[in-house]
XYZ file of C-alpha atoms in Angstrom:
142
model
C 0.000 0.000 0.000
C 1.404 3.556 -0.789
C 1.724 5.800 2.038
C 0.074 9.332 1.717
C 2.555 12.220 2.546
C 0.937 14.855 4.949
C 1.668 17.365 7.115
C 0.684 18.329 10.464
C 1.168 21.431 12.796
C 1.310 21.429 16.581
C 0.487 25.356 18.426
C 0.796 25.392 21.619
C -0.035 28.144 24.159
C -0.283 28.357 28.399
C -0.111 24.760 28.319
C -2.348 23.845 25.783
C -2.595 22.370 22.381
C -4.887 23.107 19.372
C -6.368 19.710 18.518
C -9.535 19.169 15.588
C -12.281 16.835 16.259
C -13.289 15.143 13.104
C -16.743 16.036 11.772
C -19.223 14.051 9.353
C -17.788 15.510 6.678
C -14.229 14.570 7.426
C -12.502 11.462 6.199
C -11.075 10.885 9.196
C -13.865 9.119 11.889
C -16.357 10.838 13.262
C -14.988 12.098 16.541
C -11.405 11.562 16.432
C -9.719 14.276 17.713
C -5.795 14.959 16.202
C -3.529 17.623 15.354
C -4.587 19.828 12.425
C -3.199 18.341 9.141
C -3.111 17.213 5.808
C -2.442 16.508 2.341
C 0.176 17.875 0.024
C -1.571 19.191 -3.282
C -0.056 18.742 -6.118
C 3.303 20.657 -6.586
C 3.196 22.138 -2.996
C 6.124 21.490 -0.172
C 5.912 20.497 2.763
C 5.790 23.849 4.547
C 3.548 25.456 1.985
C 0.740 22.609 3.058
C 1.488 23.428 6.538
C 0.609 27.169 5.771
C -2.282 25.949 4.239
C -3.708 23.515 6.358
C -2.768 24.849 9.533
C -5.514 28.075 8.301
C -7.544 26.001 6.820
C -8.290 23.574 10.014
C -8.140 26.074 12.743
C -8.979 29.535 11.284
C -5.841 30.541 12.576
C -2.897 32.679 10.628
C 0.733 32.363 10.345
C 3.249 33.418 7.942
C 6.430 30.532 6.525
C 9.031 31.777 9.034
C 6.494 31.474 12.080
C 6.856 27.637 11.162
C 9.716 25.345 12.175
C 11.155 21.844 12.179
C 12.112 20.262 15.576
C 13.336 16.631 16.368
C 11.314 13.643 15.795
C 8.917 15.141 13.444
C 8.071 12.494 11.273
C 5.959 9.445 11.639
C 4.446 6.822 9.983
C 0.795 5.435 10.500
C -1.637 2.981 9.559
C -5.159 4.967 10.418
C -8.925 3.569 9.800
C -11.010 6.330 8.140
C -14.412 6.259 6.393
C -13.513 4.967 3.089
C -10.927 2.131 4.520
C -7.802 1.715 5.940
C -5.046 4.189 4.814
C -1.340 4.593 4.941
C 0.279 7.551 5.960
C 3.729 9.792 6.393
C 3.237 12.730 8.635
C 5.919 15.372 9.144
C 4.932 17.972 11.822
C 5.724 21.490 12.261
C 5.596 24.015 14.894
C 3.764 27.348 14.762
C 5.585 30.105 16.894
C 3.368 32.748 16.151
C 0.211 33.171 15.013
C -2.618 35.687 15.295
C -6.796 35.320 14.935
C -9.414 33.630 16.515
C -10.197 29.347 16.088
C -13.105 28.926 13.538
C -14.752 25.319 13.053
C -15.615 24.165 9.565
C -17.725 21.473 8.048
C -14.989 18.764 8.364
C -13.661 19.515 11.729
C -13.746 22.218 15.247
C -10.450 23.168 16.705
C -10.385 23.038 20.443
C -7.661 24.376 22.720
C -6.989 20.817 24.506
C -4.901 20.872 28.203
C -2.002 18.920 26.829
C -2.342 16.607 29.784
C -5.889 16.017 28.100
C -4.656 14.269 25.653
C -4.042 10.566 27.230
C -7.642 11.048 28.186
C -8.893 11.312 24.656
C -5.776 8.299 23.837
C -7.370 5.967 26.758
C -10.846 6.657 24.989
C -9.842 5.544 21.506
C -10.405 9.042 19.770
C -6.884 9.994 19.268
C -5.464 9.799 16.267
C -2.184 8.146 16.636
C 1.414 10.334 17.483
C -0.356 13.121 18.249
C 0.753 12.579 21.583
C 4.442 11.793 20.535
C 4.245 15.166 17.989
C 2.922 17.168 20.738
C 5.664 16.164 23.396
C 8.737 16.063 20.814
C 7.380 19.870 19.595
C 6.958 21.087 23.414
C 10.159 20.194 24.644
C 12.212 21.808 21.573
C 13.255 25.380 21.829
């Protein structure tokens, strides 16, 4: 099976994380919770689809140099979504700086989440998997 490259982006403020919940009209399950991510469209890097997909799932702003690459940022996962079983590479940036207000959308609601929160939502089932991992490895670089 050919893995799907993606992107995600972890923000993190006062000791919390912006996390989407997965809508009906999301590929992903209906109420999984992860980081805000996605595909790369055709002809687009990396950090463009970050840009992208970082405004697109959270309503959020942020310019190319407010994003950054930290240790451990890329992952590998086998995830169950609405049309099947999928295989995916994730590499994860960090958003420094950012401005605006979080905005839900048809396919998913961003949610400031206590980071601690998290192995709640793990121990549930509704976390899609290394978010945690992405979330830690982004928090404890500089």
């Amino acid at each position: 099976m050919k893995r799907i490259p993606t992107v995600g982006i972890v923000v993190i403020k006062e000791g919390k994380v912006v996390l989407v919940r997965h809508e009906e009209a999301a590929a992903h399950l209906t109420g999984m919770y992860g980081l805000p991510a996605g595909r790369l469209l055709a002809g687009e890097t990396e950090l463009d689809a970050a840009v992208r997909e970082f405004a697109e799932e959270t309503g959020l702003k942020a310019t190319k140099k407010d994003f950054s690459e930290f240790p451990n940022n890329y992952y590998k996962a086998t995830i169950p979504r609405k049309s099947g079983i999928e295989d995916f590479t994730w590499r994860v940036f960090k958003v420094s700086r950012f401005s605006g207000e979080l905005k839900p959308s048809e396919e998913v609601t961003p949610e400031w989440i206590e980071i601690d929160k998290m192995y709640d939502f793990e121990r549930k089932g509704v976390l899609l998997p290394n978010t945690i991992n992405a979330v830690k490895a982004a928090a404890n670089s500089s």
